[in-house]
PDB file of C-alpha atoms in Angstrom:
ATOM      1  CA  MET A  95       0.113   0.033  -0.205  1.00 96.00           C
ATOM      2  CA  TYR A  96       1.270   3.273  -0.898  1.00 97.00           C
ATOM      3  CA  TYR A  97       0.610   6.542   1.048  1.00 97.00           C
ATOM      4  CA  ILE A  98       1.059  10.151   0.778  1.00 97.00           C
ATOM      5  CA  SER A  99      -0.003  13.422   2.947  1.00 97.00           C
ATOM      6  CA  SER A 100      -0.081  16.843   2.420  1.00 97.00           C
ATOM      7  CA  GLU A 101      -1.144  19.673   4.814  1.00 98.00           C
ATOM      8  CA  ALA A 102      -2.028  23.414   5.208  1.00 98.00           C
ATOM      9  CA  THR A 103      -2.847  25.879   8.055  1.00 98.00           C
ATOM     10  CA  PHE A 104      -5.177  28.606   8.463  1.00 98.00           C
ATOM     11  CA  ASP A 105      -5.871  30.889  11.518  1.00 98.00           C
ATOM     12  CA  GLY A 106      -9.353  31.058  12.467  1.00 98.00           C
ATOM     13  CA  ALA A 107     -11.507  31.851  15.438  1.00 98.00           C
ATOM     14  CA  HIS A 108     -14.859  29.698  16.642  1.00 98.00           C
ATOM     15  CA  PHE A 109     -16.811  29.071  19.769  1.00 98.00           C
ATOM     16  CA  LEU A 110     -18.964  26.252  20.689  1.00 98.00           C
ATOM     17  CA  LYS A 111     -22.678  27.462  21.689  1.00 97.00           C
ATOM     18  CA  ASN A 112     -24.237  25.675  24.647  1.00 96.00           C
ATOM     19  CA  TYR A 113     -20.663  24.426  25.736  1.00 97.00           C
ATOM     20  CA  GLU A 114     -19.725  24.475  29.426  1.00 97.00           C
ATOM     21  CA  GLY A 115     -16.345  25.367  29.282  1.00 96.00           C
ATOM     22  CA  LYS A 116     -13.886  27.681  27.852  1.00 95.00           C
ATOM     23  CA  CYS A 117     -14.732  26.656  24.396  1.00 95.00           C
ATOM     24  CA  HIS A 118     -18.087  28.574  24.966  1.00 96.00           C
ATOM     25  CA  ASN A 119     -15.969  31.782  24.549  1.00 97.00           C
ATOM     26  CA  LEU A 120     -14.805  33.156  21.063  1.00 97.00           C
ATOM     27  CA  HIS A 121     -10.985  32.142  20.714  1.00 98.00           C
ATOM     28  CA  GLY A 122      -8.664  31.127  17.824  1.00 97.00           C
ATOM     29  CA  HIS A 123      -6.628  28.756  16.768  1.00 97.00           C
ATOM     30  CA  ARG A 124      -3.755  27.866  14.287  1.00 98.00           C
ATOM     31  CA  TRP A 125      -5.516  24.952  12.586  1.00 98.00           C
ATOM     32  CA  LEU A 126      -3.690  22.137  10.730  1.00 98.00           C
ATOM     33  CA  VAL A 127      -5.389  20.398   8.124  1.00 98.00           C
ATOM     34  CA  ARG A 128      -3.458  16.969   7.098  1.00 98.00           C
ATOM     35  CA  ALA A 129      -5.067  15.063   4.379  1.00 98.00           C
ATOM     36  CA  HIS A 130      -3.778  11.268   3.504  1.00 98.00           C
ATOM     37  CA  ALA A 131      -4.395   9.398   0.255  1.00 97.00           C
ATOM     38  CA  LYS A 132      -3.304   5.777  -0.281  1.00 97.00           C
ATOM     39  CA  ALA A 133      -3.560   3.462  -3.080  1.00 97.00           C
ATOM     40  CA  GLU A 134      -2.490  -0.288  -3.902  1.00 96.00           C
ATOM     41  CA  ALA A 135      -0.744   0.794  -7.156  1.00 96.00           C
ATOM     42  CA  LEU A 136       0.859   3.565  -8.756  1.00 96.00           C
ATOM     43  CA  LYS A 137      -0.457   5.067 -11.650  1.00 94.00           C
ATOM     44  CA  GLU A 138       0.556   4.440 -15.304  1.00 94.00           C
ATOM     45  CA  THR A 139      -0.292   7.233 -17.171  1.00 90.00           C
ATOM     46  CA  ARG A 140       2.546   9.788 -18.691  1.00 90.00           C
ATOM     47  CA  GLN A 141       1.943  12.709 -16.351  1.00 91.00           C
ATOM     48  CA  GLU A 142       1.935  10.938 -13.014  1.00 92.00           C
ATOM     49  CA  LYS A 143       3.542   7.710 -13.596  1.00 95.00           C
ATOM     50  CA  GLY A 144       5.107   6.423 -10.645  1.00 96.00           C
ATOM     51  CA  MET A 145       2.743   8.582  -8.533  1.00 95.00           C
ATOM     52  CA  LEU A 146       0.043   7.707  -6.008  1.00 96.00           C
ATOM     53  CA  THR A 147      -1.684  10.873  -7.175  1.00 94.00           C
ATOM     54  CA  ASP A 148      -0.011  14.402  -8.424  1.00 92.00           C
ATOM     55  CA  PHE A 149       1.328  16.190  -5.021  1.00 93.00           C
ATOM     56  CA  GLY A 150       0.346  19.554  -6.753  1.00 93.00           C
ATOM     57  CA  ASN A 151      -3.154  18.783  -6.950  1.00 93.00           C
ATOM     58  CA  LEU A 152      -3.787  17.650  -3.746  1.00 96.00           C
ATOM     59  CA  LYS A 153      -1.863  20.505  -2.008  1.00 96.00           C
ATOM     60  CA  LYS A 154      -3.804  23.140  -4.272  1.00 97.00           C
ATOM     61  CA  SER A 155      -7.298  21.739  -3.281  1.00 97.00           C
ATOM     62  CA  LEU A 156      -6.077  21.597   0.352  1.00 98.00           C
ATOM     63  CA  LYS A 157      -4.816  25.088   0.316  1.00 98.00           C
ATOM     64  CA  GLU A 158      -7.804  26.683  -1.345  1.00 98.00           C
ATOM     65  CA  ALA A 159     -10.119  24.658   1.199  1.00 98.00           C
ATOM     66  CA  CYS A 160      -8.134  25.972   4.305  1.00 98.00           C
ATOM     67  CA  ASP A 161      -7.850  29.877   2.700  1.00 98.00           C
ATOM     68  CA  PHE A 162     -11.681  29.943   2.661  1.00 98.00           C
ATOM     69  CA  PHE A 163     -11.513  29.905   6.444  1.00 98.00           C
ATOM     70  CA  ASP A 164      -8.148  31.974   6.917  1.00 98.00           C
ATOM     71  CA  HIS A 165      -8.695  34.948   9.535  1.00 98.00           C
ATOM     72  CA  ALA A 166     -12.452  34.013   9.733  1.00 98.00           C
ATOM     73  CA  LEU A 167     -14.701  33.562  12.541  1.00 98.00           C
ATOM     74  CA  ILE A 168     -16.470  30.033  11.623  1.00 98.00           C
ATOM     75  CA  TYR A 169     -19.833  29.682  13.335  1.00 98.00           C
ATOM     76  CA  GLU A 170     -22.659  27.275  13.361  1.00 98.00           C
ATOM     77  CA  LYS A 171     -25.849  28.252  11.613  1.00 98.00           C
ATOM     78  CA  GLY A 172     -28.208  30.076  14.247  1.00 97.00           C
ATOM     79  CA  SER A 173     -25.559  30.463  16.816  1.00 98.00           C
ATOM     80  CA  LEU A 174     -25.279  33.918  16.838  1.00 98.00           C
ATOM     81  CA  LYS A 175     -28.229  36.567  17.284  1.00 97.00           C
ATOM     82  CA  ASP A 176     -29.329  38.571  14.149  1.00 97.00           C
ATOM     83  CA  THR A 177     -28.026  41.550  16.035  1.00 98.00           C
ATOM     84  CA  THR A 178     -24.920  40.123  16.648  1.00 98.00           C
ATOM     85  CA  LEU A 179     -24.155  39.066  13.316  1.00 97.00           C
ATOM     86  CA  ALA A 180     -25.249  42.686  11.799  1.00 98.00           C
ATOM     87  CA  CYS A 181     -22.881  44.323  14.085  1.00 98.00           C
ATOM     88  CA  LEU A 182     -19.917  41.978  12.884  1.00 98.00           C
ATOM     89  CA  GLU A 183     -20.879  42.366   9.470  1.00 97.00           C
ATOM     90  CA  GLU A 184     -20.850  46.219   9.929  1.00 98.00           C
ATOM     91  CA  GLU A 185     -17.344  45.857  10.949  1.00 98.00           C
ATOM     92  CA  ASN A 186     -16.608  44.127   7.928  1.00 98.00           C
ATOM     93  CA  PHE A 187     -15.319  40.843  10.030  1.00 98.00           C
ATOM     94  CA  LEU A 188     -14.878  37.489   7.539  1.00 98.00           C
ATOM     95  CA  LEU A 189     -17.642  35.349   8.864  1.00 98.00           C
ATOM     96  CA  ARG A 190     -17.975  31.763   7.595  1.00 98.00           C
ATOM     97  CA  GLU A 191     -21.023  30.026   8.244  1.00 98.00           C
ATOM     98  CA  VAL A 192     -21.384  26.395   8.625  1.00 98.00           C
ATOM     99  CA  SER A 193     -24.083  23.995   8.993  1.00 98.00           C
ATOM    100  CA  PHE A 194     -22.654  21.928  12.053  1.00 98.00           C
ATOM    101  CA  ARG A 195     -20.925  22.756  15.333  1.00 98.00           C
ATOM    102  CA  PRO A 196     -17.551  23.839  14.401  1.00 98.00           C
ATOM    103  CA  THR A 197     -15.650  21.284  16.640  1.00 98.00           C
ATOM    104  CA  ALA A 198     -12.331  19.626  14.923  1.00 98.00           C
ATOM    105  CA  GLU A 199     -14.454  16.420  14.422  1.00 98.00           C
ATOM    106  CA  ASN A 200     -16.760  18.172  12.189  1.00 98.00           C
ATOM    107  CA  LEU A 201     -14.228  19.899  10.689  1.00 98.00           C
ATOM    108  CA  SER A 202     -12.136  16.881   9.409  1.00 98.00           C
ATOM    109  CA  LYS A 203     -15.367  15.259   8.037  1.00 98.00           C
ATOM    110  CA  TYR A 204     -16.259  18.822   6.355  1.00 98.00           C
ATOM    111  CA  PHE A 205     -12.566  18.777   4.616  1.00 98.00           C
ATOM    112  CA  TYR A 206     -12.902  15.124   3.635  1.00 98.00           C
ATOM    113  CA  ASP A 207     -15.885  15.716   1.859  1.00 98.00           C
ATOM    114  CA  LEU A 208     -14.571  18.645   0.241  1.00 97.00           C
ATOM    115  CA  LEU A 209     -11.445  16.882  -0.843  1.00 98.00           C
ATOM    116  CA  LYS A 210     -12.805  13.777  -1.900  1.00 97.00           C
ATOM    117  CA  ASN A 211     -14.195  15.034  -5.003  1.00 94.00           C
ATOM    118  CA  ASP A 212     -10.435  16.063  -6.270  1.00 93.00           C
ATOM    119  CA  CYS A 213      -8.670  13.300  -4.758  1.00 95.00           C
ATOM    120  CA  PRO A 214     -10.742   9.842  -5.140  1.00 95.00           C
ATOM    121  CA  GLU A 215      -7.587   8.058  -3.299  1.00 97.00           C
ATOM    122  CA  LEU A 216      -8.074  10.717  -0.133  1.00 98.00           C
ATOM    123  CA  CYS A 217      -8.438   8.009   2.582  1.00 98.00           C
ATOM    124  CA  ARG A 218      -8.127  10.329   6.051  1.00 98.00           C
ATOM    125  CA  VAL A 219      -8.273  13.945   7.182  1.00 98.00           C
ATOM    126  CA  GLU A 220      -6.910  15.086  10.490  1.00 98.00           C
ATOM    127  CA  VAL A 221      -7.743  18.490  12.053  1.00 98.00           C
ATOM    128  CA  TYR A 222      -5.324  19.921  14.547  1.00 98.00           C
ATOM    129  CA  GLU A 223      -6.482  22.818  16.860  1.00 96.00           C
ATOM    130  CA  THR A 224      -3.187  22.699  18.863  1.00 96.00           C
ATOM    131  CA  PRO A 225      -0.187  20.765  18.219  1.00 95.00           C
ATOM    132  CA  THR A 226      -1.355  18.165  20.671  1.00 97.00           C
ATOM    133  CA  ASN A 227      -4.994  17.843  19.790  1.00 97.00           C
ATOM    134  CA  LYS A 228      -6.568  16.666  16.828  1.00 98.00           C
ATOM    135  CA  ALA A 229      -9.540  14.654  15.494  1.00 98.00           C
ATOM    136  CA  ALA A 230      -9.689  12.840  12.157  1.00 98.00           C
ATOM    137  CA  TYR A 231     -12.277  11.235   9.574  1.00 98.00           C
ATOM    138  CA  GLU A 232     -11.715   8.483   7.650  1.00 98.00           C
ATOM    139  CA  GLU A 233     -14.453   6.232   5.691  1.00 88.00           C
TER     140      GLU A 233
END
């Protein structure tokens, strides 16, 4: 079995509504997203001969996905009052609404689903909130 991985980072803020603890408060992380791909055989086409998949393609897709959240407030739909959102928008803050609670676990599934279209060999995505705390998703 062959394996490759690529990683990208972004700085982003979030909070966990209805959480009893520090993460209830707005805070930020330097998020690290690592994508892993695997295959039993290497490709034979001219361009990708001897490769599992082109690192450049995986790296580009991963960077674009991370750049979307860079220096943004990632928040769950319905977790902020309309007046709060209006104030943040009036200040021109970059806001990224997601349909899920923005935990590392949910973000790992989000990135997996997003990247799988561009990289069928994708097998696992890890999301680090800190250098020592990560969540992962794989099928």
